[in-house]
Short mmCIF file of N, CA and C in Angstrom, two decimals:
data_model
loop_
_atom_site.label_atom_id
_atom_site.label_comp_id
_atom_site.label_asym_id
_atom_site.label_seq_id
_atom_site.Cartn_x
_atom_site.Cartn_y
_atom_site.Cartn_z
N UNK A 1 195.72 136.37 -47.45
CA UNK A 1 196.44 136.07 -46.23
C UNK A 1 195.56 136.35 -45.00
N UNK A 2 195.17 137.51 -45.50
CA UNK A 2 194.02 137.75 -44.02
C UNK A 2 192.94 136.70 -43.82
N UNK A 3 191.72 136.39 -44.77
CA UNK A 3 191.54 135.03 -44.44
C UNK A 3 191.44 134.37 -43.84
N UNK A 4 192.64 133.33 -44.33
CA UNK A 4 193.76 132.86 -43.67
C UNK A 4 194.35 132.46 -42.33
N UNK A 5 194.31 133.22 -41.92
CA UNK A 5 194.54 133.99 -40.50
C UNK A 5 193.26 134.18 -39.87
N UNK A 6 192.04 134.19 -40.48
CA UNK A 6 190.95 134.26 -39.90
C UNK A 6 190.25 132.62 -40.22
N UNK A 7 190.71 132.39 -40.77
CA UNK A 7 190.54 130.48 -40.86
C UNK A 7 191.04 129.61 -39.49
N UNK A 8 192.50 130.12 -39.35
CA UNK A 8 193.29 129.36 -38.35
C UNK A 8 192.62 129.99 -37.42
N UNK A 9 192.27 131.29 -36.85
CA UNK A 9 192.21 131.71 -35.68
C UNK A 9 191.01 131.02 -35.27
N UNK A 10 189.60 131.25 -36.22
CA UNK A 10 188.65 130.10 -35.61
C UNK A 10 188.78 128.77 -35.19
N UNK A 11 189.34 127.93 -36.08
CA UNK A 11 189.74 126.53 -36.01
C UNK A 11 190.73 126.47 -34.84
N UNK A 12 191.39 127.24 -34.44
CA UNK A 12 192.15 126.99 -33.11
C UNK A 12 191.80 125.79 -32.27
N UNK A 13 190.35 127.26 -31.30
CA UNK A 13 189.79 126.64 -30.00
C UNK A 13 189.20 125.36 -30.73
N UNK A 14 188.87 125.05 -31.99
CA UNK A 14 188.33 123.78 -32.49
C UNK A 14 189.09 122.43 -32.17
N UNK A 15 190.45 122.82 -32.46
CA UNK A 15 191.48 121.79 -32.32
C UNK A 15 191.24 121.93 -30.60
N UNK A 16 191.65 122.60 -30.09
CA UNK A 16 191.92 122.51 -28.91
C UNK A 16 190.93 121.41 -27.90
N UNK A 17 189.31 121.87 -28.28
CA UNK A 17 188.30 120.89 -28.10
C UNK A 17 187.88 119.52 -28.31
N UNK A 18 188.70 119.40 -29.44
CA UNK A 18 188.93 117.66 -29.90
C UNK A 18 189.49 116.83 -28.56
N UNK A 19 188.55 116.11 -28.48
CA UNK A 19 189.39 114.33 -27.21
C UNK A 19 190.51 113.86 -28.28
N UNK A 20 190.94 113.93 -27.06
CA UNK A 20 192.54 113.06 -27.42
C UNK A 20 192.85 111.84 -26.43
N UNK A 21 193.10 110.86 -27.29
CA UNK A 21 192.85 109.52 -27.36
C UNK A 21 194.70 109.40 -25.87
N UNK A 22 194.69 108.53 -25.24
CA UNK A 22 196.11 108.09 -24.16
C UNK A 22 195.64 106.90 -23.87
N UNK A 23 197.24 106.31 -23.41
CA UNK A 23 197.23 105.19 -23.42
C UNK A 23 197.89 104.95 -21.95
N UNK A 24 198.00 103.59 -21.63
CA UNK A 24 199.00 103.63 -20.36
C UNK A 24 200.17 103.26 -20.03
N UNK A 25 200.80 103.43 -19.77
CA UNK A 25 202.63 103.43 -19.84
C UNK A 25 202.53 102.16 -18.59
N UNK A 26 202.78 101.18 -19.04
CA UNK A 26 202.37 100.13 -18.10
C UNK A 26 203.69 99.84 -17.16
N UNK A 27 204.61 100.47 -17.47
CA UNK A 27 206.22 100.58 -16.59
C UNK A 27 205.62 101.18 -15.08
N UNK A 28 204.35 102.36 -15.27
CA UNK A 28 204.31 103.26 -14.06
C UNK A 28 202.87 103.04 -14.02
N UNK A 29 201.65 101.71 -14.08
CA UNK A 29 200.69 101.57 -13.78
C UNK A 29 200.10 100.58 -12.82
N UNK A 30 199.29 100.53 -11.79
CA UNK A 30 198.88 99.81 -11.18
C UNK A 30 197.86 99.66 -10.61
N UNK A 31 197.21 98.23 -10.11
CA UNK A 31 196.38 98.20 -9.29
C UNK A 31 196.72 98.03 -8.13
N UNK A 32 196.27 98.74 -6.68
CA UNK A 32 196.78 97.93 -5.66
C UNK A 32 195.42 97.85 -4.77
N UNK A 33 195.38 96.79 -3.71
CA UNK A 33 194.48 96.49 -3.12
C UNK A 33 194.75 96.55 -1.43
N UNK A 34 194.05 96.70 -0.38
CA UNK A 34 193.96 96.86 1.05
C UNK A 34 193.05 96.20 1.57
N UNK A 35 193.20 95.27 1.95
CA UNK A 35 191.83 94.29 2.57
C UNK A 35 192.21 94.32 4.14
N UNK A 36 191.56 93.62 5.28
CA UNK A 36 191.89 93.45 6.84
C UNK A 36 191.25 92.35 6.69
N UNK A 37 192.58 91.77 7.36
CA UNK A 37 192.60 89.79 7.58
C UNK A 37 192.60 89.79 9.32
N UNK A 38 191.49 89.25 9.63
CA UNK A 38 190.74 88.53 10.92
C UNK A 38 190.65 90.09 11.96
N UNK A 39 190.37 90.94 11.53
CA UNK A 39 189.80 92.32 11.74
C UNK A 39 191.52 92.89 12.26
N UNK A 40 192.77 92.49 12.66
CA UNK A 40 193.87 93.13 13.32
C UNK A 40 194.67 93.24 12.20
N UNK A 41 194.83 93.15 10.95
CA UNK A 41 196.02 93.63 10.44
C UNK A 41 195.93 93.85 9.05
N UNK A 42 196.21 94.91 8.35
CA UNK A 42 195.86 94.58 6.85
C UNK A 42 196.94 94.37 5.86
N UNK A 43 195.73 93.64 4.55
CA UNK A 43 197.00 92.92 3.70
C UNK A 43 197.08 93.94 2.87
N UNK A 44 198.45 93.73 1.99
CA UNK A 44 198.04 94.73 0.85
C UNK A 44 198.75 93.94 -0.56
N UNK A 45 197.92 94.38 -1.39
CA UNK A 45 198.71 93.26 -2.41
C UNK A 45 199.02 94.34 -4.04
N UNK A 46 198.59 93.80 -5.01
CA UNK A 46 198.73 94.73 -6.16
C UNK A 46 198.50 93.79 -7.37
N UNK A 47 198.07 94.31 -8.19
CA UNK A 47 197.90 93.73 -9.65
C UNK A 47 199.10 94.41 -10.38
N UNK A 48 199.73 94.00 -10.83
CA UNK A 48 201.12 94.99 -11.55
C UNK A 48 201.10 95.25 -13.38
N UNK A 49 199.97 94.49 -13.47
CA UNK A 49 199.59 94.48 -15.12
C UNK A 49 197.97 95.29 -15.27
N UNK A 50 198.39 96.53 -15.65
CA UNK A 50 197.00 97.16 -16.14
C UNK A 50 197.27 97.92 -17.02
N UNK A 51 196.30 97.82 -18.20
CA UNK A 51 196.08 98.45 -19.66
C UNK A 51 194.78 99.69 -19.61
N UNK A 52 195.39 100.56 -19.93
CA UNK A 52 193.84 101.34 -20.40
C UNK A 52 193.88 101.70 -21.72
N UNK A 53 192.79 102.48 -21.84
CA UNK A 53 192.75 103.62 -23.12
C UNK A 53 191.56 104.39 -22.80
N UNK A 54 192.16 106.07 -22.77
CA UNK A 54 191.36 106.73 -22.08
C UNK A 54 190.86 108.04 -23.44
N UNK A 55 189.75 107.84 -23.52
CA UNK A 55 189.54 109.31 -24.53
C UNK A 55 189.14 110.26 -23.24
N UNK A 56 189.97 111.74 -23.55
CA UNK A 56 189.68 112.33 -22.45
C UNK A 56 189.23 113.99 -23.47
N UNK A 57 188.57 114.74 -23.01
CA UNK A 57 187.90 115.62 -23.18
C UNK A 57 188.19 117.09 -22.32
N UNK A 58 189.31 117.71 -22.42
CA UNK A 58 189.45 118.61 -21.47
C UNK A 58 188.54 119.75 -21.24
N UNK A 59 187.66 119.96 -22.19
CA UNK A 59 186.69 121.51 -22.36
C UNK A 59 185.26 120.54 -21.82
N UNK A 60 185.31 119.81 -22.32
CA UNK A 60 183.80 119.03 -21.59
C UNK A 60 184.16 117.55 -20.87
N UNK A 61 184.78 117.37 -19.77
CA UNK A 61 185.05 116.46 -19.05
C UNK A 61 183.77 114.88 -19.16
N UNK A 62 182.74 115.32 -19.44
CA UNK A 62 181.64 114.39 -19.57
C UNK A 62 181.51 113.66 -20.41
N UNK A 63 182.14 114.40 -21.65
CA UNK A 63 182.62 113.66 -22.89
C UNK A 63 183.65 112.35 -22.43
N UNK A 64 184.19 112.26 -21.81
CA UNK A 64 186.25 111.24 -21.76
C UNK A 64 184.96 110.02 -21.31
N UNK A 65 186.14 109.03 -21.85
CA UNK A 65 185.70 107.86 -20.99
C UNK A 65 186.84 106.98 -20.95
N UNK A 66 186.95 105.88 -20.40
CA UNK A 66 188.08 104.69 -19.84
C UNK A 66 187.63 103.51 -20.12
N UNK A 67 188.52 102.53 -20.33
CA UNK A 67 188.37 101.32 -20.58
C UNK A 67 189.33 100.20 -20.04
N UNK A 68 189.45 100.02 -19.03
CA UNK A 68 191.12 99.24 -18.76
C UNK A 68 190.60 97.67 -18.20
N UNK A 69 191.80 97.15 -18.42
CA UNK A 69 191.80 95.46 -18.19
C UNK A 69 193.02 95.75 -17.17
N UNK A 70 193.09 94.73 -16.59
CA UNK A 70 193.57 94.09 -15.21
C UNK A 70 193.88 92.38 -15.50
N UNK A 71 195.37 92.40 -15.48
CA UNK A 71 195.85 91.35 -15.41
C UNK A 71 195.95 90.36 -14.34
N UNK A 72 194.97 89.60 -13.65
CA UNK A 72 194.89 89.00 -12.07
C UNK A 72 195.56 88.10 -11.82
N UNK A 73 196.75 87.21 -13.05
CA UNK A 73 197.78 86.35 -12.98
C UNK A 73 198.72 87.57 -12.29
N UNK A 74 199.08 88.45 -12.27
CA UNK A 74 200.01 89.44 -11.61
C UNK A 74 199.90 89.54 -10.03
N UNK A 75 198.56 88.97 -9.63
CA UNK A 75 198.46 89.28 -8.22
C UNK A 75 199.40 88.66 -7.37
N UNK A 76 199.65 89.53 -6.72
CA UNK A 76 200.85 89.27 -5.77
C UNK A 76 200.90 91.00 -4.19
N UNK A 77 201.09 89.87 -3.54
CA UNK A 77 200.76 90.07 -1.65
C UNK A 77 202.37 89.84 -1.32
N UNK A 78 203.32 89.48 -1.88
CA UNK A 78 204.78 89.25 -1.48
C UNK A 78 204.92 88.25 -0.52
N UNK A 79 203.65 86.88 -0.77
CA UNK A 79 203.50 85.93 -0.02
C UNK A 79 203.28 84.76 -0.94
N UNK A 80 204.12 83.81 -1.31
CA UNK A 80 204.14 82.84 -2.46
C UNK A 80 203.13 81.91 -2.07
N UNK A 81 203.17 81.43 -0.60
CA UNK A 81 201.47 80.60 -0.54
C UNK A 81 200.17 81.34 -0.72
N UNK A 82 200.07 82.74 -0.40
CA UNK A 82 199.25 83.57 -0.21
C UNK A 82 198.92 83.74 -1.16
N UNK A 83 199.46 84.13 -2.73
CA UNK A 83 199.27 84.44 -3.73
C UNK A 83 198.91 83.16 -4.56
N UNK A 84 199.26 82.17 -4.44
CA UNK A 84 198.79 80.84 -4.82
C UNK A 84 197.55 80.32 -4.85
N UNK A 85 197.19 80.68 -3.43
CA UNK A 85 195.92 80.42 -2.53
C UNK A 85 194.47 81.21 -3.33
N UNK A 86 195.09 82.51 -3.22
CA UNK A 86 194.34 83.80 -3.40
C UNK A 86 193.88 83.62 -5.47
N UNK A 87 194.79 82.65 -6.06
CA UNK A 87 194.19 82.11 -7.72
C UNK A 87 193.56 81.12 -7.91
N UNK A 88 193.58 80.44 -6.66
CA UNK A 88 192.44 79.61 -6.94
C UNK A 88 191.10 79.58 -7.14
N UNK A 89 190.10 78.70 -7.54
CA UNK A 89 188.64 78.65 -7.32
C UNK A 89 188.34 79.86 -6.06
N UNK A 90 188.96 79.01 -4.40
CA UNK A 90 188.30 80.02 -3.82
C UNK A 90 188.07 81.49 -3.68
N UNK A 91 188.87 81.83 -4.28
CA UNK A 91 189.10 83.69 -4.91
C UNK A 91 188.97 83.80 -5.89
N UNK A 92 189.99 84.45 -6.67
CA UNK A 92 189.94 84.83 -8.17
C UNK A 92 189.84 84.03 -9.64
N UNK A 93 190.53 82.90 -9.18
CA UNK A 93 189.89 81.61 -9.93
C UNK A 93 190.92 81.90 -11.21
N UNK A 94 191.82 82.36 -11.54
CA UNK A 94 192.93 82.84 -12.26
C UNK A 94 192.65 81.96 -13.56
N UNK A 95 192.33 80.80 -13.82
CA UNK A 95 192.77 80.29 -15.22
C UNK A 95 191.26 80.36 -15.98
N UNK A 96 190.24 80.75 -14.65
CA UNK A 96 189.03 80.64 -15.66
C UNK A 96 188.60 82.18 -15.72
N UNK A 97 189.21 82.97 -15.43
CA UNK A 97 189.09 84.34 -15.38
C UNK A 97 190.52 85.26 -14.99
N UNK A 98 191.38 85.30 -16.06
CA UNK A 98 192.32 85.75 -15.96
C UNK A 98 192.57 87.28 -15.82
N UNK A 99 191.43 87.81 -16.12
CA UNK A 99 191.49 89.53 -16.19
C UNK A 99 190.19 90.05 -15.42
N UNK A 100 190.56 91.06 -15.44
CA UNK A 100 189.13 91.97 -15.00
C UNK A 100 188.92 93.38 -15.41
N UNK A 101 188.13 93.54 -15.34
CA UNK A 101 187.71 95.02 -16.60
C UNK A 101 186.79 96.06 -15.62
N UNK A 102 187.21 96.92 -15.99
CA UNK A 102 186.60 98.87 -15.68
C UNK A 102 186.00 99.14 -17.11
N UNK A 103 184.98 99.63 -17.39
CA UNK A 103 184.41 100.61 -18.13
C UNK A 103 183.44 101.31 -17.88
N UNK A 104 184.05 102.75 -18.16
CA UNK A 104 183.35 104.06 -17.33
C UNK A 104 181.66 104.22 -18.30
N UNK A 105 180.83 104.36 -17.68
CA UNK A 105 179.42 104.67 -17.82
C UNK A 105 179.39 106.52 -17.86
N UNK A 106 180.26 107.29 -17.17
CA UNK A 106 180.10 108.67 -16.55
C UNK A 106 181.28 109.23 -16.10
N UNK A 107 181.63 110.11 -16.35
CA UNK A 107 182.94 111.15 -16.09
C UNK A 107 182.49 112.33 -15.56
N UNK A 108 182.51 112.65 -14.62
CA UNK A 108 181.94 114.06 -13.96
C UNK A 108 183.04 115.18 -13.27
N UNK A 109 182.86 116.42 -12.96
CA UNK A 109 184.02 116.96 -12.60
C UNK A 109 183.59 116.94 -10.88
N UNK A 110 184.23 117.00 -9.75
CA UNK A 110 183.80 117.09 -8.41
C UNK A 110 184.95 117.94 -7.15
N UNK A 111 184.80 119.09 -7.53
CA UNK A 111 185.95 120.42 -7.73
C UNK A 111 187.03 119.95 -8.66
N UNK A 112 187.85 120.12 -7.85
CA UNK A 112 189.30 119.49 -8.57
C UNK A 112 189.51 118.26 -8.49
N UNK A 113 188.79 117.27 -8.45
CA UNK A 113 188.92 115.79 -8.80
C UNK A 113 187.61 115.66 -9.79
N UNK A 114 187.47 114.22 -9.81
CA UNK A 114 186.69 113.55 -11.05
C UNK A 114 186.16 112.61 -10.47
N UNK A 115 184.91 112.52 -10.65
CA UNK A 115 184.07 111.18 -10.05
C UNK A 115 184.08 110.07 -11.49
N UNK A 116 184.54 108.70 -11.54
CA UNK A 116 183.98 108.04 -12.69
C UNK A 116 183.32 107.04 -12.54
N UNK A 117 182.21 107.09 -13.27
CA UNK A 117 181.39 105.53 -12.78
C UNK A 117 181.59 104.92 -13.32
N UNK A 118 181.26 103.68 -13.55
CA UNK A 118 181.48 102.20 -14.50
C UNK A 118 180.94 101.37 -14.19
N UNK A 119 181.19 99.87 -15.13
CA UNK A 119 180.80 99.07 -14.64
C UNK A 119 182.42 98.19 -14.25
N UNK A 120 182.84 97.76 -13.09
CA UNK A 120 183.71 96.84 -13.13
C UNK A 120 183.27 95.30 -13.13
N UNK A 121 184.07 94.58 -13.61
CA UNK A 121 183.91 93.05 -14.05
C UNK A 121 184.94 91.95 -13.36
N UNK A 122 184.70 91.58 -12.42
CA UNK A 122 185.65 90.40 -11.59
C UNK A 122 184.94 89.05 -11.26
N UNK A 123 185.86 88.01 -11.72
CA UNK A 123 185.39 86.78 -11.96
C UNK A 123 183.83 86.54 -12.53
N UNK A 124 184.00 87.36 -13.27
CA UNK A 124 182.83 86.42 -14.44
C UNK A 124 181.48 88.13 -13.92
N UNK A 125 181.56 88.72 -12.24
CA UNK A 125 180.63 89.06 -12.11
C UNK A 125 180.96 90.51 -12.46
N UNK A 126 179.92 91.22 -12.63
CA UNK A 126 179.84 92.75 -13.72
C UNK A 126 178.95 93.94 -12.20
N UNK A 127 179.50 94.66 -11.58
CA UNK A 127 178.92 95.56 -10.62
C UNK A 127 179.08 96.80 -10.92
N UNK A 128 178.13 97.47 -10.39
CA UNK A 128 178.79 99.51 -10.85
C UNK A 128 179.46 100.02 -9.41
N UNK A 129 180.03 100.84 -9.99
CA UNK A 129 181.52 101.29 -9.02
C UNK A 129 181.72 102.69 -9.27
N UNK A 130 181.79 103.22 -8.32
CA UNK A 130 182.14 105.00 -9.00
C UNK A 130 183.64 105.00 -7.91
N UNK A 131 184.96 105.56 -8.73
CA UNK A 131 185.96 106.26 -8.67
C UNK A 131 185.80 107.30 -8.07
N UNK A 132 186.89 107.64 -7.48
CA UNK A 132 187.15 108.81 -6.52
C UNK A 132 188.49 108.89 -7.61
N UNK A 133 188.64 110.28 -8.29
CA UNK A 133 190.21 110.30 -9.27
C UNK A 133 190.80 111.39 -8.54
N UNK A 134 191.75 111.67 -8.56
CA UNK A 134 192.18 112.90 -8.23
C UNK A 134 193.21 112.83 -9.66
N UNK A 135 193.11 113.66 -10.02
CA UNK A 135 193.91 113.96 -11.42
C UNK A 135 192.66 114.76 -12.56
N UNK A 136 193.79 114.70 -13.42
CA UNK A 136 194.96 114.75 -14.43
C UNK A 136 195.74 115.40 -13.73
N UNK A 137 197.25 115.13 -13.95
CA UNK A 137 198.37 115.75 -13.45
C UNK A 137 199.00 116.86 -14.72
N UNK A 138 199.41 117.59 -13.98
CA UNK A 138 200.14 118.57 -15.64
C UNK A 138 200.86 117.56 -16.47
N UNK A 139 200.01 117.41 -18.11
CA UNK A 139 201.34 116.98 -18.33
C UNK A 139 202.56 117.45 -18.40
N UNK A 140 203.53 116.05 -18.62
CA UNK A 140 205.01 116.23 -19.11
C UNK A 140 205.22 115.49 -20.18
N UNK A 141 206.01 115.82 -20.85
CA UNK A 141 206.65 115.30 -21.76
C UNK A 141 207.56 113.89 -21.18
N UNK A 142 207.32 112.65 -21.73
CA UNK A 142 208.46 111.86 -21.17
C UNK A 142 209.29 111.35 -22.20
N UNK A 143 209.96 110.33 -21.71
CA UNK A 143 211.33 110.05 -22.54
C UNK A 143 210.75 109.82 -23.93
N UNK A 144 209.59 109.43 -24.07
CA UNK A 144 209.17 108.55 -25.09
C UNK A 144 208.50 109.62 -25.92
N UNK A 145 209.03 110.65 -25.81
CA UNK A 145 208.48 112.33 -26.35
C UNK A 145 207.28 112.30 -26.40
N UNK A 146 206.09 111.40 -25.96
CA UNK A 146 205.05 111.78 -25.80
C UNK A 146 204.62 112.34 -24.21
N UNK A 147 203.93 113.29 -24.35
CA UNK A 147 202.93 114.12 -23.10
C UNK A 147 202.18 112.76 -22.25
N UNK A 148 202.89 113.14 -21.14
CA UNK A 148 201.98 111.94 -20.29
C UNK A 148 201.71 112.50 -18.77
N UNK A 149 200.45 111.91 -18.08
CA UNK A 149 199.28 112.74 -17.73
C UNK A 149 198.75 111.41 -16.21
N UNK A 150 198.93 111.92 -15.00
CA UNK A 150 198.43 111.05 -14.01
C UNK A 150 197.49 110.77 -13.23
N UNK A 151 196.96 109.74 -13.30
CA UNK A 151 195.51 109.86 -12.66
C UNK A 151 195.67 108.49 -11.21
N UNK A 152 194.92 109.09 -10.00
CA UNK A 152 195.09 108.66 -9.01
C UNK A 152 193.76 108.09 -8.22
N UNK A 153 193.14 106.65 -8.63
CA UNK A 153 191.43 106.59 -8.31
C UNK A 153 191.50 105.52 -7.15
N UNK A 154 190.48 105.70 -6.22
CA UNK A 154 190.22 104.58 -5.30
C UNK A 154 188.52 104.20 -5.32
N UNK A 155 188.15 103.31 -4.67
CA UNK A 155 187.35 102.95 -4.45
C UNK A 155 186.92 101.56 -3.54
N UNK A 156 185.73 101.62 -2.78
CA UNK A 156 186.12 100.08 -1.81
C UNK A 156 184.82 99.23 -2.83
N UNK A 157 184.98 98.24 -2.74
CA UNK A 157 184.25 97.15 -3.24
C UNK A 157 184.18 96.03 -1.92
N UNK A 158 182.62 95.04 -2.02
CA UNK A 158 182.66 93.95 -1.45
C UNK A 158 183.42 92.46 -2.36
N UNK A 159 184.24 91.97 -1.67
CA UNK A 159 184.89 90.83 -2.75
C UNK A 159 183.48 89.81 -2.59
N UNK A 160 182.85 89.50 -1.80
CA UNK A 160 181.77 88.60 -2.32
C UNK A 160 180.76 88.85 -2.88
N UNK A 161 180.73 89.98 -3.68
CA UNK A 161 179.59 90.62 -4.46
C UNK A 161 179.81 89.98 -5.49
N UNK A 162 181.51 89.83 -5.64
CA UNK A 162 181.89 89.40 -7.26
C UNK A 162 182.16 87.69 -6.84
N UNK A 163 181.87 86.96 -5.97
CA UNK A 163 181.78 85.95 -6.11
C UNK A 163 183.60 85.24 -5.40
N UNK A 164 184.14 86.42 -4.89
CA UNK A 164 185.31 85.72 -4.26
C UNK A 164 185.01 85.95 -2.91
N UNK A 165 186.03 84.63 -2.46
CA UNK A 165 185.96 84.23 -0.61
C UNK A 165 184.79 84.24 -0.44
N UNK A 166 183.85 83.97 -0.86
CA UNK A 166 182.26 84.38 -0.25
C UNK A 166 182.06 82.57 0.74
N UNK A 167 182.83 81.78 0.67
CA UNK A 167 182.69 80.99 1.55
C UNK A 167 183.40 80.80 2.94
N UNK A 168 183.98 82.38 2.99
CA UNK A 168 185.09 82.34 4.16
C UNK A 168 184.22 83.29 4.73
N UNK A 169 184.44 83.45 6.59
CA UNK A 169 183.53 84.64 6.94
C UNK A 169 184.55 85.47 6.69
N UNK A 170 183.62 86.59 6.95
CA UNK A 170 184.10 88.24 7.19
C UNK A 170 185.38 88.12 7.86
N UNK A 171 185.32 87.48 9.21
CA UNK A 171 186.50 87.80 9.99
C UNK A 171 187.85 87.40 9.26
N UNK A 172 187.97 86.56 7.72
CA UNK A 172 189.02 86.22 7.46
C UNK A 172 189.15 87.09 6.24
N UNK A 173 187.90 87.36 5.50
CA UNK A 173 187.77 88.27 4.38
C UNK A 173 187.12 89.22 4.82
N UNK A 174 187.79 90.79 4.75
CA UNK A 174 186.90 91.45 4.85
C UNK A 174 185.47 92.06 3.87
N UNK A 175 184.68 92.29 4.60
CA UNK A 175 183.52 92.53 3.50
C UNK A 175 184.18 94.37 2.46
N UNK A 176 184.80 94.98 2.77
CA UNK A 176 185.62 95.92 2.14
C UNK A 176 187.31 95.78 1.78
N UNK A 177 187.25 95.87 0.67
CA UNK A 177 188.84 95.82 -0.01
C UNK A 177 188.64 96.96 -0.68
N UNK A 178 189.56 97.65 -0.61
CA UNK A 178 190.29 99.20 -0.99
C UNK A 178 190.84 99.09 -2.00
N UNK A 179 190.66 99.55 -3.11
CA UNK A 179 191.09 99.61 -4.31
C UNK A 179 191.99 101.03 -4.90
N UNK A 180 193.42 100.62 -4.69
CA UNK A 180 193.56 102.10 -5.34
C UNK A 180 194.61 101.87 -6.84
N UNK A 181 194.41 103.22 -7.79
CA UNK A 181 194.40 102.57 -9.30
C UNK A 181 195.17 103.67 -9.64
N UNK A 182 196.87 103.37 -9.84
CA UNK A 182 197.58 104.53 -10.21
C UNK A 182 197.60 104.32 -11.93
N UNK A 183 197.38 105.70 -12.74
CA UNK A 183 197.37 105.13 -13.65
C UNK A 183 198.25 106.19 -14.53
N UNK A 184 199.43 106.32 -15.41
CA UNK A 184 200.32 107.35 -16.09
C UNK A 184 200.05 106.88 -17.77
N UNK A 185 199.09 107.55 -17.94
CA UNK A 185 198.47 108.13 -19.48
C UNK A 185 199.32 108.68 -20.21
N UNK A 186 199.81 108.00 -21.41
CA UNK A 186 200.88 108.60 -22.56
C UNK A 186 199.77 109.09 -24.17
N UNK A 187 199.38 110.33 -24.00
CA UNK A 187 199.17 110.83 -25.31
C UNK A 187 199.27 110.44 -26.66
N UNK A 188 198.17 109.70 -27.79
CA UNK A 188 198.48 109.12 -28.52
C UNK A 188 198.90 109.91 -29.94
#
């Protein structure tokens, strides 16, 4: 019995150290975006379809990494020409590039937030991007009895880096759109 007891007690912190694999509760996930249209007013819109899967690493943070897709048929500004406009060729180009993708290169700790780098992928073009996270949130337990866990990232990007509006000037597109990425991680 003693052993035993000296079996489990090592193997503990072992378990404890293992990444554990989450997913995203796509009821409470999003992309949303902040651009300034003709320098006086800004838009704000949202992607309402985003998937991840995050291996996360709580004893060595450097270890986790992310992987999420972005549904860009979801985009929506609460403007039915606007959002129309905004899937075409001249933007996002929706039927020949329906998604867009994050995958983290680097997970770092930066006090109590998390820097993550990656590469993100919009319309066809692939750029590196580092996250500003503020999270993990304590988990909770939710309805779905799994432990779920919140992460809160921004970052600005140029949209004509990736090949949208790049034929409109600045004053109608801005050269910065604000990216912010709520994301509620369910424990697999």
């Amino acid at each position: 019995m003693a052993l035993l007891t000296g079996i489990l007690a090592l193997a503990a912190p072992l378990a404890l150290a293992q990444p554990s694999t989450w997913t995203t509760d796509s009821a409470h996930s999003e992309v949303d975006f902040t651009v300034r249209h003709l320098g006086i007013s800004n838009v704000h819109g949202r992607f309402g379809k985003v998937t991840a899967t995050m291996i996360y690493n709580d004893t060595d943070v450097s270890k986790s990494s992310v992987k999420a897709t972005i549904d860009v048929t979801t985009l929506s500004t609460g403007e039915t020409p606007r959002d129309t406009h905004l899937k075409t060729p001249d933007f996002f180009e929706v039927e020949k590039f329906p998604t867009a993708t994050f995958t983290s290169t680097s997970v770092a700790r930066d006090g109590s937030n998390l820097k993550v780098s990656g590469d993100l992928t919009v319309h066809g073009v692939t750029k590196p991007v580092v996250l500003d996270v503020d999270g993990p949130t304590s988990p909770v337990q939710g309805m779905d009895k799994k432990l779920h866990s919140g992460f809160s990232a921004s970052t600005t990007i140029n949209p004509t880096d990736f090949g949208i509006g790049s034929k409109f000037p600045d004053a109608v597109v801005s050269d910065k759109v604000t990216l912010t990425i709520d994301l509620d991680f369910a424990k697999q």
